[in-house]
Coordinates of C-alpha atoms in Angstrom, one line a residue:
Chain M
M1320 CA 91.7 189.8 111.5
T1321 CA 93.1 189.0 108.1
M1322 CA 91.5 186.2 106.8
L1323 CA 93.6 185.6 103.4
K1324 CA 96.5 186.9 102.1
I1325 CA 98.7 187.0 99.2
E1326 CA 101.4 188.0 98.7
N1327 CA 102.8 188.3 95.1
L1328 CA 101.2 185.7 93.4
H1329 CA 102.2 184.0 89.3
V1330 CA 99.8 181.8 88.6
R1331 CA 100.5 179.3 85.6
V1332 CA 97.5 177.9 83.6
A1333 CA 98.7 175.3 80.5
G1334 CA 102.6 176.9 80.5
K1335 CA 100.5 180.1 80.4
E1336 CA 102.0 182.9 83.4
I1337 CA 97.9 184.2 83.9
L1338 CA 98.8 185.8 87.1
K1339 CA 101.5 186.9 87.2
G1340 CA 102.5 189.1 91.1
L1341 CA 99.3 189.7 92.9
S1342 CA 98.9 191.0 96.3
L1343 CA 95.6 191.0 97.8
E1344 CA 94.6 191.4 101.4
V1345 CA 91.1 190.1 103.0
K1346 CA 89.4 190.6 106.8
S1347 CA 86.7 188.9 108.4
G1348 CA 83.7 190.7 107.2
E1349 CA 84.6 192.7 104.0
V1350 CA 83.4 192.3 100.9
H1351 CA 85.9 192.4 97.9
A1352 CA 84.4 193.3 94.6
I1353 CA 87.4 192.1 91.8
M1354 CA 86.7 193.5 88.1
G1355 CA 88.4 193.3 84.9
P1356 CA 88.0 192.5 81.3
N1357 CA 87.7 189.1 79.7
G1358 CA 91.0 187.4 80.4
A1359 CA 92.8 189.4 82.8
G1360 CA 92.6 186.6 85.1
K1361 CA 90.0 187.3 87.6
S1362 CA 88.7 183.1 87.2
T1363 CA 92.3 181.9 87.3
L1364 CA 92.1 183.9 90.7
G1365 CA 89.2 181.5 92.2
Y1366 CA 90.3 178.2 91.3
V1367 CA 93.5 178.7 92.2
L1368 CA 92.5 180.3 96.0
A1369 CA 90.4 176.7 95.3
G1370 CA 92.5 174.2 94.3
R1371 CA 92.1 172.9 90.6
D1372 CA 94.7 170.4 89.2
G1373 CA 96.6 172.2 86.5
Y1374 CA 96.9 176.1 88.5
E1375 CA 100.6 175.8 89.8
A1376 CA 101.4 179.1 91.7
T1377 CA 104.9 179.4 90.1
Q1378 CA 105.5 182.4 92.6
G1379 CA 104.1 184.2 95.7
R1380 CA 102.3 182.7 98.6
I1381 CA 98.8 182.7 99.9
E1382 CA 98.1 182.6 103.6
Y1383 CA 94.5 181.6 104.7
D1384 CA 93.5 181.8 108.1
G1385 CA 97.3 181.5 109.6
R1386 CA 98.0 178.6 107.3
N1387 CA 99.0 177.9 104.0
L1388 CA 96.2 177.7 101.4
L1389 CA 98.5 176.2 98.6
D1390 CA 99.2 173.2 101.0
L1391 CA 95.6 172.0 101.6
E1392 CA 93.6 170.4 99.1
P1393 CA 90.3 171.3 98.2
E1394 CA 88.3 169.3 99.9
A1395 CA 90.2 170.1 102.9
R1396 CA 90.2 173.5 101.6
A1397 CA 86.3 173.3 101.5
A1398 CA 87.0 172.3 105.4
A1399 CA 88.2 175.1 106.3
G1400 CA 85.7 177.1 105.0
M1401 CA 86.7 178.0 101.4
F1402 CA 83.9 178.2 99.4
L1403 CA 83.6 179.0 94.4
A1404 CA 80.3 179.5 93.1
F1405 CA 81.5 178.4 89.9
Q1406 CA 81.0 180.5 87.2
Y1407 CA 80.3 177.5 85.3
P1408 CA 78.5 174.9 87.4
V1409 CA 79.2 171.1 86.2
E1410 CA 76.3 168.6 85.1
I1411 CA 76.8 165.6 86.9
P1412 CA 74.1 163.3 86.0
G1413 CA 73.3 160.5 87.6
V1414 CA 74.4 161.5 91.1
N1415 CA 71.4 163.0 93.2
N1416 CA 71.7 166.6 94.5
T1417 CA 71.0 165.8 98.4
Y1418 CA 72.9 163.0 98.5
F1419 CA 75.5 165.4 96.9
L1420 CA 75.5 167.7 99.7
K1421 CA 74.6 165.7 102.5
A1422 CA 77.9 163.5 101.6
A1423 CA 79.6 167.0 101.1
L1424 CA 78.3 169.5 104.4
N1425 CA 79.1 166.1 106.7
A1426 CA 82.6 165.6 105.0
Q1427 CA 83.3 168.8 106.1
R1428 CA 81.6 168.5 109.8
K1429 CA 84.1 165.5 109.7
A1430 CA 86.5 167.0 108.6
R1431 CA 86.7 169.4 111.3
G1432 CA 85.5 167.3 114.2
E1433 CA 82.4 168.7 114.2
S1434 CA 79.4 165.9 114.9
E1435 CA 77.9 164.5 111.9
L1436 CA 74.0 165.6 110.3
D1437 CA 71.5 162.5 110.1
S1438 CA 68.6 163.0 107.5
M1439 CA 66.1 164.8 109.3
Q1440 CA 68.7 167.8 110.6
F1441 CA 69.9 168.2 107.1
L1442 CA 66.1 167.9 105.7
K1443 CA 65.5 170.6 107.7
L1444 CA 68.4 173.1 107.7
V1445 CA 68.0 172.7 103.3
R1446 CA 64.3 173.8 104.1
E1447 CA 65.2 176.4 105.5
K1448 CA 67.8 177.7 103.0
L1449 CA 65.6 176.9 99.5
A1450 CA 63.1 179.2 100.9
V1451 CA 65.6 182.1 101.3
L1452 CA 66.9 181.1 97.1
H1453 CA 63.2 180.5 96.1
L1454 CA 63.9 177.2 95.1
K1455 CA 61.6 174.8 94.9
E1456 CA 62.2 171.8 96.3
D1457 CA 62.0 169.2 94.3
L1458 CA 65.8 170.7 92.6
L1459 CA 66.9 168.1 95.9
N1460 CA 65.5 164.9 93.9
R1461 CA 67.2 165.9 90.7
A1462 CA 70.2 165.0 89.7
V1463 CA 73.3 168.0 89.9
N1464 CA 73.2 171.2 88.1
A1465 CA 71.9 168.2 85.2
G1466 CA 69.0 170.5 83.3
F1467 CA 69.2 173.3 85.1
S1468 CA 68.4 176.6 83.6
G1469 CA 72.0 178.8 84.1
G1470 CA 69.7 180.6 86.4
E1471 CA 69.0 178.0 88.3
K1472 CA 72.4 176.3 88.4
K1473 CA 73.8 179.7 89.7
R1474 CA 70.7 180.1 92.3
N1475 CA 71.9 176.3 93.2
E1476 CA 76.1 177.6 94.0
I1477 CA 73.9 180.6 96.4
F1478 CA 71.9 177.9 98.1
Q1479 CA 75.2 175.6 98.5
M1480 CA 76.9 177.9 100.5
A1481 CA 73.7 179.4 102.8
L1482 CA 74.0 175.5 103.4
L1483 CA 77.5 174.8 103.9
E1484 CA 77.9 178.6 105.4
P1485 CA 81.9 179.2 104.5
K1486 CA 84.4 181.3 106.1
L1487 CA 85.5 183.0 102.6
A1488 CA 82.6 182.6 100.3
I1489 CA 84.3 183.5 96.0
L1490 CA 81.7 184.3 93.7
D1491 CA 83.4 184.2 89.8
E1492 CA 80.8 186.2 88.0
T1493 CA 77.4 184.6 89.5
D1494 CA 75.8 187.7 88.4
S1495 CA 76.5 186.6 83.9
G1496 CA 73.5 184.6 82.8
L1497 CA 71.2 186.4 85.1
D1498 CA 68.0 188.3 84.0
I1499 CA 67.2 191.1 87.0
D1500 CA 65.0 189.1 89.3
A1501 CA 67.1 186.2 89.8
L1502 CA 69.6 188.1 90.3
K1503 CA 67.8 190.2 92.8
M1504 CA 67.6 186.8 94.9
V1505 CA 71.1 186.4 94.2
A1506 CA 72.4 189.3 95.8
D1507 CA 69.4 188.7 98.6
G1508 CA 70.9 185.8 99.4
V1509 CA 74.7 186.4 100.0
N1510 CA 73.2 190.4 101.9
A1511 CA 71.4 188.1 104.2
M1512 CA 74.8 185.6 104.7
R1513 CA 77.0 188.9 105.6
A1514 CA 78.3 188.3 108.5
P1515 CA 81.4 189.8 111.0
D1516 CA 83.2 186.5 110.7
R1517 CA 82.5 185.9 107.0
A1518 CA 84.0 187.3 103.7
F1519 CA 83.1 187.9 100.3
L1520 CA 85.0 187.8 97.3
V1521 CA 83.4 188.9 94.0
I1522 CA 84.8 188.1 90.4
T1523 CA 82.7 190.7 88.6
H1524 CA 82.7 191.7 84.5
Y1525 CA 79.8 194.2 85.3
Q1526 CA 79.1 196.6 87.9
R1527 CA 75.7 195.8 87.6
L1528 CA 75.9 193.3 91.0
L1529 CA 77.4 195.6 93.1
D1530 CA 74.2 197.4 93.2
Y1531 CA 72.7 194.7 94.9
I1532 CA 75.9 193.8 96.7
V1533 CA 77.8 196.5 97.5
P1534 CA 81.1 196.6 98.2
D1535 CA 83.5 197.3 101.1
F1536 CA 87.1 197.5 98.0
V1537 CA 87.0 196.9 94.5
H1538 CA 89.7 196.0 92.7
V1539 CA 90.7 196.2 88.9
L1540 CA 92.3 193.2 87.9
A1541 CA 93.9 193.5 84.5
D1542 CA 97.3 191.6 83.2
G1543 CA 97.8 188.7 86.1
R1544 CA 97.7 192.2 88.6
I1545 CA 95.8 194.4 90.9
V1546 CA 95.9 198.1 89.1
E1547 CA 93.7 199.8 91.0
S1548 CA 92.2 199.6 94.2
G1549 CA 89.5 201.4 96.2
D1550 CA 86.1 201.6 97.4
A1551 CA 83.0 200.9 96.2
S1552 CA 82.1 204.6 93.8
L1553 CA 85.2 203.2 92.0
A1554 CA 82.9 200.2 90.3
L1555 CA 80.9 203.6 89.0
R1556 CA 83.8 205.3 87.4
L1557 CA 84.7 201.8 85.8
E1558 CA 81.3 201.7 84.9
E1559 CA 81.4 205.2 83.2
H1560 CA 85.1 205.1 81.6
G1561 CA 85.8 202.0 80.6
Y1562 CA 88.2 199.1 81.7
A1563 CA 90.2 201.4 79.5
W1564 CA 90.3 204.2 81.2
I1565 CA 92.5 202.5 83.8
A1566 CA 94.5 201.3 81.3
Q1567 CA 95.1 204.7 80.1
R1568 CA 95.7 205.9 83.8
K1569 CA 98.4 203.6 84.5
L1570 CA 100.4 204.2 81.2
A1571 CA 100.1 208.6 82.2
G1572 CA 100.9 207.4 86.0
A1573 CA 104.1 205.6 84.3
A1574 CA 105.3 208.2 82.0
Chain F
M155 CA 88.6 122.2 68.3
D156 CA 86.2 124.6 68.6
G157 CA 83.6 122.7 70.8
L158 CA 82.2 125.7 72.9
L159 CA 82.3 128.3 69.9
D160 CA 80.5 125.7 68.1
E161 CA 78.2 125.3 70.3
F162 CA 77.7 129.0 71.8
G163 CA 78.1 131.4 68.6
S164 CA 75.4 131.1 66.4
G165 CA 75.6 131.6 62.0
D166 CA 78.7 130.4 60.1
A167 CA 81.9 130.2 61.0
Q168 CA 83.7 133.6 59.6
A169 CA 80.0 134.9 62.4
R170 CA 81.2 132.9 65.1
A171 CA 84.7 134.4 65.1
E172 CA 83.7 138.0 64.1
S173 CA 81.2 138.0 67.2
W174 CA 83.0 136.5 69.7
R175 CA 86.9 137.7 69.1
Y176 CA 87.2 139.5 71.8
S177 CA 86.2 136.5 73.9
R178 CA 87.4 133.6 72.0
Q179 CA 90.5 133.5 74.8
A180 CA 88.2 133.3 77.7
L181 CA 86.1 130.1 76.3
R182 CA 89.2 128.9 75.1
A183 CA 90.2 129.2 78.8
L184 CA 86.9 127.4 79.6
E185 CA 87.6 124.6 77.0
Q186 CA 90.4 123.4 79.3
Q187 CA 89.3 122.6 81.7
E188 CA 87.0 119.3 82.2
F189 CA 83.4 120.4 83.2
K190 CA 81.0 117.4 84.5
G191 CA 77.5 117.7 84.9
A192 CA 76.2 119.9 87.0
D193 CA 74.1 118.9 89.8
G194 CA 70.3 119.9 89.9
K195 CA 69.1 118.4 93.2
A196 CA 72.2 120.6 94.7
T197 CA 71.2 122.2 98.1
V198 CA 70.9 125.5 97.9
P199 CA 72.8 127.0 100.8
R200 CA 70.6 129.5 103.6
E201 CA 73.6 132.9 102.7
L202 CA 72.3 132.3 99.2
I203 CA 68.5 132.0 99.3
E204 CA 68.9 135.2 101.7
R205 CA 70.0 136.7 98.7
F206 CA 67.2 136.4 96.2
D207 CA 64.1 135.7 98.9
W208 CA 62.9 138.5 98.5
P209 CA 59.5 139.4 100.0
Q210 CA 58.0 141.8 97.5
T211 CA 58.5 138.2 94.8
R212 CA 57.3 136.0 97.4
G213 CA 54.1 133.5 94.8
H214 CA 56.1 134.6 92.0
R215 CA 59.3 133.3 92.0
L216 CA 60.9 130.3 90.0
V217 CA 64.3 128.8 90.9
F218 CA 66.3 127.0 89.7
V219 CA 69.5 125.0 90.8
N220 CA 72.1 124.3 88.3
G221 CA 69.6 124.8 85.8
V222 CA 67.0 122.3 87.4
L223 CA 64.0 123.7 88.3
D224 CA 63.6 123.8 91.7
A225 CA 59.9 123.2 93.1
A226 CA 60.7 123.6 96.8
L227 CA 62.3 126.7 96.8
S228 CA 59.7 128.3 93.6
D229 CA 56.5 129.0 94.1
A230 CA 54.8 130.9 91.3
S231 CA 50.7 130.4 93.0
T232 CA 50.5 134.3 92.1
S233 CA 52.3 135.0 89.2
G234 CA 49.7 135.0 86.8
A235 CA 51.6 132.6 84.2
I236 CA 51.2 128.9 83.0
L237 CA 54.2 127.0 83.1
E238 CA 55.0 124.0 80.6
T239 CA 57.8 122.3 80.5
A240 CA 58.4 120.3 77.1
A241 CA 59.9 116.8 76.2
D242 CA 63.8 117.8 76.3
G243 CA 62.7 119.8 79.5
A244 CA 62.5 123.6 78.1
H245 CA 60.1 125.5 80.3
T246 CA 57.6 128.1 79.2
L247 CA 55.7 130.8 80.4
R248 CA 53.1 132.1 79.3
F249 CA 51.6 135.9 80.4
A250 CA 48.1 136.5 80.0
G251 CA 47.0 139.8 81.1
K252 CA 48.6 141.3 83.8
G253 CA 52.1 138.4 85.4
A254 CA 54.8 138.7 87.1
M255 CA 58.0 136.4 87.6
H256 CA 61.5 136.4 89.7
L257 CA 63.4 133.8 87.9
V258 CA 66.2 133.0 89.8
F259 CA 69.1 130.9 88.6
A260 CA 71.1 129.4 91.1
N261 CA 75.1 128.8 90.8
V262 CA 75.8 126.0 93.8
A263 CA 79.4 125.1 93.2
T264 CA 79.7 121.3 93.4
A265 CA 83.8 119.2 94.5
T266 CA 84.4 119.3 90.9
P267 CA 84.1 121.9 87.9
A268 CA 80.3 121.0 86.4
R269 CA 78.1 122.8 83.8
W270 CA 74.6 123.3 83.2
N271 CA 72.0 124.4 79.7
A272 CA 68.7 124.8 80.0
A273 CA 65.9 126.6 78.0
V274 CA 63.3 129.1 79.7
H275 CA 60.7 130.2 76.9
V276 CA 58.2 133.2 77.6
R277 CA 55.4 134.0 75.9
V278 CA 53.5 137.5 76.8
D279 CA 49.9 136.9 74.5
S280 CA 48.6 140.2 75.9
G281 CA 48.4 142.5 78.4
K282 CA 51.8 143.6 80.2
A283 CA 54.6 140.9 81.7
F284 CA 57.4 141.3 84.6
L285 CA 59.8 139.5 84.6
V286 CA 63.5 139.9 86.5
E287 CA 66.3 137.2 86.4
Q288 CA 68.5 137.0 88.8
H289 CA 72.0 135.5 88.4
V290 CA 73.8 134.1 91.5
G291 CA 75.8 131.5 93.0
T292 CA 78.1 130.0 95.4
Q293 CA 82.0 130.7 94.9
G294 CA 84.0 127.3 95.0
A295 CA 84.5 125.0 91.4
D296 CA 83.6 126.1 88.5
V297 CA 80.3 126.1 87.6
L298 CA 79.9 127.8 83.5
G299 CA 75.6 128.3 83.0
A300 CA 73.9 127.9 79.5
L301 CA 70.9 129.7 79.7
A302 CA 68.6 130.0 75.9
S303 CA 65.5 131.8 75.5
Q304 CA 62.8 133.1 73.3
F305 CA 60.9 135.7 73.9
T306 CA 57.6 136.1 71.9
I307 CA 55.9 139.0 73.1
A308 CA 52.7 139.3 71.0
D309 CA 50.6 142.0 69.3
G310 CA 50.3 145.1 71.2
A311 CA 51.4 143.0 74.2
N312 CA 54.7 144.4 76.5
L313 CA 57.1 142.6 78.4
Q314 CA 59.3 144.1 81.2
T315 CA 62.2 141.9 82.4
A316 CA 65.1 143.4 85.2
T317 CA 68.2 141.2 84.7
L318 CA 71.0 141.2 87.9
G319 CA 73.9 138.9 86.8
D320 CA 75.7 139.4 90.3
L321 CA 77.7 136.0 89.8
P322 CA 81.2 134.4 91.9
G323 CA 84.4 135.1 90.4
S324 CA 84.2 130.9 89.8
A325 CA 81.0 131.5 87.8
S326 CA 80.8 131.9 84.0
L327 CA 77.1 132.2 82.3
V328 CA 76.0 132.3 78.7
R329 CA 72.9 133.9 78.6
R330 CA 71.1 134.0 75.1
V331 CA 68.3 135.8 74.4
E332 CA 66.3 135.4 70.6
A333 CA 63.0 138.1 70.6
T334 CA 60.3 138.1 68.1
I335 CA 58.1 141.6 69.2
G336 CA 55.1 141.7 67.6
A337 CA 52.6 144.7 66.3
G338 CA 52.2 147.4 68.3
S339 CA 54.0 145.7 71.6
A340 CA 57.0 146.7 73.5
F341 CA 59.8 144.6 74.8
G342 CA 62.2 146.9 77.7
A343 CA 65.5 144.8 78.9
T344 CA 67.6 146.5 81.6
H345 CA 70.9 144.6 82.9
A346 CA 73.3 145.3 85.6
L347 CA 76.1 142.3 85.4
C348 CA 78.5 142.0 87.5
G349 CA 81.3 139.7 89.1
G350 CA 81.6 136.4 87.8
R351 CA 84.8 134.9 86.0
F352 CA 83.3 135.0 81.7
Q353 CA 79.4 136.6 81.3
R354 CA 78.3 136.2 78.3
F355 CA 74.9 138.3 76.9
D356 CA 73.4 138.4 73.8
I357 CA 70.0 139.7 72.9
D358 CA 68.7 139.2 69.5
A359 CA 65.9 140.7 68.9
Q360 CA 63.3 141.4 66.0
L361 CA 61.1 144.1 65.6
A362 CA 58.2 142.0 63.8
G363 CA 55.4 143.6 63.6
A364 CA 54.4 147.6 62.7
R365 CA 55.3 150.0 66.3
A366 CA 57.0 147.8 67.9
Q367 CA 59.6 149.3 70.4
I368 CA 62.5 147.8 72.0
A369 CA 64.5 149.5 75.0
A370 CA 67.1 148.0 75.7
R371 CA 69.8 149.2 79.1
G372 CA 72.6 148.0 81.4
V373 CA 75.4 148.7 83.0
F374 CA 78.6 146.9 82.9
A375 CA 80.6 147.7 86.2
L376 CA 83.8 145.4 86.8
R377 CA 87.0 144.8 88.5
G378 CA 89.9 142.4 88.8
R379 CA 89.8 139.6 86.0
E380 CA 85.9 139.5 84.8
H381 CA 84.8 140.1 81.9
V382 CA 81.8 140.6 80.3
D383 CA 80.6 140.9 76.7
V384 CA 77.2 141.9 76.0
H385 CA 76.2 141.4 72.2
L386 CA 72.8 143.5 71.1
D387 CA 71.2 142.3 67.6
V388 CA 68.7 144.7 67.1
R389 CA 66.6 144.5 63.8
H390 CA 63.6 146.9 62.4
A391 CA 62.0 144.1 59.8
A392 CA 58.7 146.1 60.0
R393 CA 57.1 150.1 59.9
D394 CA 57.7 152.9 62.4
T395 CA 59.4 150.3 65.2
A396 CA 61.5 152.4 67.2
S397 CA 64.8 150.9 69.2
D398 CA 66.7 152.7 72.4
V399 CA 69.6 151.1 73.1
L400 CA 71.5 153.1 75.9
W401 CA 74.1 151.0 78.1
R402 CA 77.4 152.0 80.5
G403 CA 80.4 150.9 81.1
V404 CA 82.4 150.6 83.8
A405 CA 86.1 148.9 83.3
D406 CA 88.9 148.7 86.7
G407 CA 91.9 146.2 87.1
R408 CA 92.9 143.7 84.2
A409 CA 88.8 143.7 83.6
R410 CA 87.2 143.4 80.3
G411 CA 83.8 144.5 79.0
I412 CA 82.3 144.3 75.1
L413 CA 79.2 145.9 74.1
H414 CA 78.1 145.3 70.8
G415 CA 75.2 147.0 69.6
A416 CA 74.0 146.2 65.8
I417 CA 71.1 148.0 64.7
A418 CA 69.7 147.2 61.6
V419 CA 67.2 148.5 59.1
A420 CA 65.4 146.1 57.1
P421 CA 64.2 147.1 53.7
G422 CA 61.1 148.7 53.6
A423 CA 60.7 149.0 57.4
D424 CA 60.3 153.1 56.9
G425 CA 59.6 155.6 59.7
A426 CA 62.1 153.4 61.7
D427 CA 63.8 155.3 64.8
A428 CA 67.3 153.3 66.0
R429 CA 68.3 155.4 69.3
L430 CA 72.0 153.7 69.8
Q431 CA 74.4 155.0 72.9
T432 CA 77.1 153.9 75.1
K433 CA 79.3 155.7 77.6
N434 CA 81.8 153.9 79.0
L435 CA 84.5 154.4 82.0
L436 CA 87.9 153.4 82.4
L437 CA 89.5 153.4 85.6
S438 CA 92.0 151.6 85.0
P439 CA 95.0 151.7 82.2
H440 CA 95.0 147.6 82.6
A441 CA 91.1 147.9 81.7
E442 CA 90.3 147.4 78.5
I443 CA 86.8 148.5 77.3
D444 CA 85.1 147.5 73.4
A445 CA 82.1 149.2 72.2
Q446 CA 81.2 148.2 69.1
P447 CA 78.1 150.8 67.6
V448 CA 77.0 149.2 64.0
L449 CA 74.1 150.6 62.2
E450 CA 73.3 149.0 59.0
I451 CA 69.9 151.2 57.1
Y452 CA 68.2 149.8 54.0
A453 CA 64.9 152.0 54.0
D454 CA 64.8 154.8 53.1
E455 CA 63.4 156.9 55.8
V456 CA 64.7 155.9 59.4
K457 CA 65.9 158.3 61.7
A458 CA 69.2 156.9 63.4
S459 CA 71.8 158.2 65.5
H460 CA 74.3 156.7 67.4
G461 CA 76.9 157.6 69.8
A462 CA 80.0 155.3 71.9
T463 CA 82.6 156.9 74.2
V464 CA 85.5 155.6 76.2
G465 CA 86.9 157.3 78.6
Q466 CA 87.8 158.9 82.4
L467 CA 86.2 160.7 85.0
D468 CA 85.4 164.1 84.4
E469 CA 88.0 166.3 86.0
R470 CA 85.7 169.1 86.3
A471 CA 83.4 167.4 87.5
L472 CA 85.8 165.3 90.3
F473 CA 86.7 169.3 91.4
Y474 CA 83.3 170.4 91.7
L475 CA 82.7 167.6 94.2
R476 CA 86.0 168.4 96.0
S477 CA 85.6 171.6 95.9
R478 CA 82.5 171.5 98.4
G479 CA 84.4 169.3 100.5
V480 CA 83.8 166.0 99.3
P481 CA 87.0 163.9 99.9
L482 CA 88.6 162.8 96.6
A483 CA 88.2 158.8 97.0
A484 CA 84.5 158.9 97.8
A485 CA 84.1 162.0 95.1
R486 CA 85.3 159.2 92.2
N487 CA 83.2 156.8 94.3
L488 CA 79.7 159.1 93.5
L489 CA 80.9 159.8 90.1
I490 CA 81.5 156.4 88.9
A491 CA 78.4 155.7 91.0
G492 CA 76.2 158.6 89.4
F493 CA 77.7 157.0 85.9
C494 CA 75.9 154.0 86.4
R495 CA 73.0 154.7 87.7
E496 CA 71.6 157.0 84.2
A497 CA 71.1 153.3 82.9
F498 CA 68.3 153.3 85.2
A499 CA 66.4 156.1 85.7
R500 CA 64.2 154.8 83.7
I501 CA 62.7 151.5 85.4
E502 CA 59.3 151.7 84.8
A503 CA 59.0 148.5 88.7
T504 CA 60.6 151.5 90.8
D505 CA 60.8 148.9 93.2
L506 CA 63.5 147.2 91.4
R507 CA 66.2 150.0 91.6
G508 CA 66.2 149.2 95.1
P509 CA 68.3 145.8 94.0
F510 CA 69.8 147.8 91.3
E511 CA 71.6 149.8 92.9
A512 CA 72.7 147.4 96.2
L513 CA 74.2 145.2 93.3
L514 CA 76.4 148.0 92.1
D515 CA 76.8 148.8 95.3
A516 CA 78.5 145.8 95.9
H517 CA 80.5 145.5 92.7
L518 CA 81.7 148.9 91.9
P519 CA 84.9 149.6 91.6
Q520 CA 85.7 151.5 95.6
Q521 CA 87.9 153.9 95.6
Q522 CA 90.0 153.5 98.6
Q523 CA 91.1 156.5 100.8
A524 CA 94.6 157.0 101.0
S525 CA 94.1 158.5 104.9
E526 CA 91.7 154.8 106.2

């Protein structure tokens, strides 16, 4: 079943066109990797899907779960099962992690017409998910991402994903800044969540993460468009030849 | 006529004018009114008593009604403090060893506008003393209170204060503290100032002995036409002294907040470590916050830093919370509360965080949910 359908998407940020006719279809249960050089528009894709202000779709459409995604506020997208793991998770001093997560989970549940979790039920759920990510419980008493190391921030993103159990998870360069142990933990967390009714969009610059999270499809994003799609082996060829190889192939094809 | 300015201001005419420049108008408006002497024997309504009758401070509480000590409501039997009252009516609390006191200033409105003056001095001769100062009141005719204090912290002693300014819209308060901090001693002061028609807080602190320390922290969270003016003046007068001023301000509606933080390092006060940081949040185009950090350094070997910002809510943080499903209004409230709570992060008496956070929660400018 098609979960996400992006057609001819053009997105403008601060007056500049970043996505220039991007099309992509993601079905339930699939893991898609989006690779591409710096500045290709990878993070813009993540932000426009999550609904960040200032990322303006000027053309095209995004259908998510049968609805026009662009009509929904960010919180409504979250309640509908969308999750973005940030490349740069935001530090929010003074806001307690547990309080924030409980507010988020219960707001989503309320919006979906489900019953809210009480403190006991919530803590039980949190402890289960912390164990999977090898995160310490003291993380819960700290402020959101405040003073976290780079690796802790990224693991905290995946922990939030595990807790919120989205239908479509977008991982924006979750591998950047991670050492190999942290990378494996993150990949284990993602792989444990792979399910027939859930899809992943894994945005990455390097092939390394895809050794651990093996995608069903790999797309190359360059200059605001998907210029090449293939299976997991495309990532390996990219790693071998570099992004310039794609550009050359495009030129050859055009000639 | 400069009646109230002469009364509340200090220094020469120029210093007074400068120190009150952002609040001169508020003071003038008060001068227009005819205040009678407040009734120190006014009956304190039950609902007001409930706001300060904390179980944890029973046995060490003094209640002042319109500036007058109310013996029936007070009980200081377990406070460890000695209370002396001078002929002029000024009270002095003396602590030696461990002690704690909850001072309540109840502004009880009567039929006509009324004002009171009181003086409560605190001496910590040795050991560590905790002082909670709570200002509450009933809505009604205007009440203007003026409370003056000298805090004297002897060498090696420690005083920690927590001030909760929680006033109704008809009450105004002018609060002045002159603190002298002896060698190796420490003064920690935390404030949450909310509500009221007009609140003015002055702390004039002298780090008089070597290795004396002061930490002054606080928040004002204002809405409507509330007006709070805070002046922190710290003078490093001895070697190896330390000051740490951290303030948060939030203003919504047509509220006005002022934080003047001035740190002076006197000649010869080498080894001084002075830190001053204030961050402010404006939630409305009609609100105003004036942050005035001032550093005056006359010694050579000094570590000093200061920073002042006035801004809006962080758009990235707002989006982060919303992307997790927290609705816009709730996300804003979460960020505003978190911004203020940073000022309380280092309160020593952890059982005080509850009252501080409850006061803030009741006063923070709440963003209403559009759909509710």
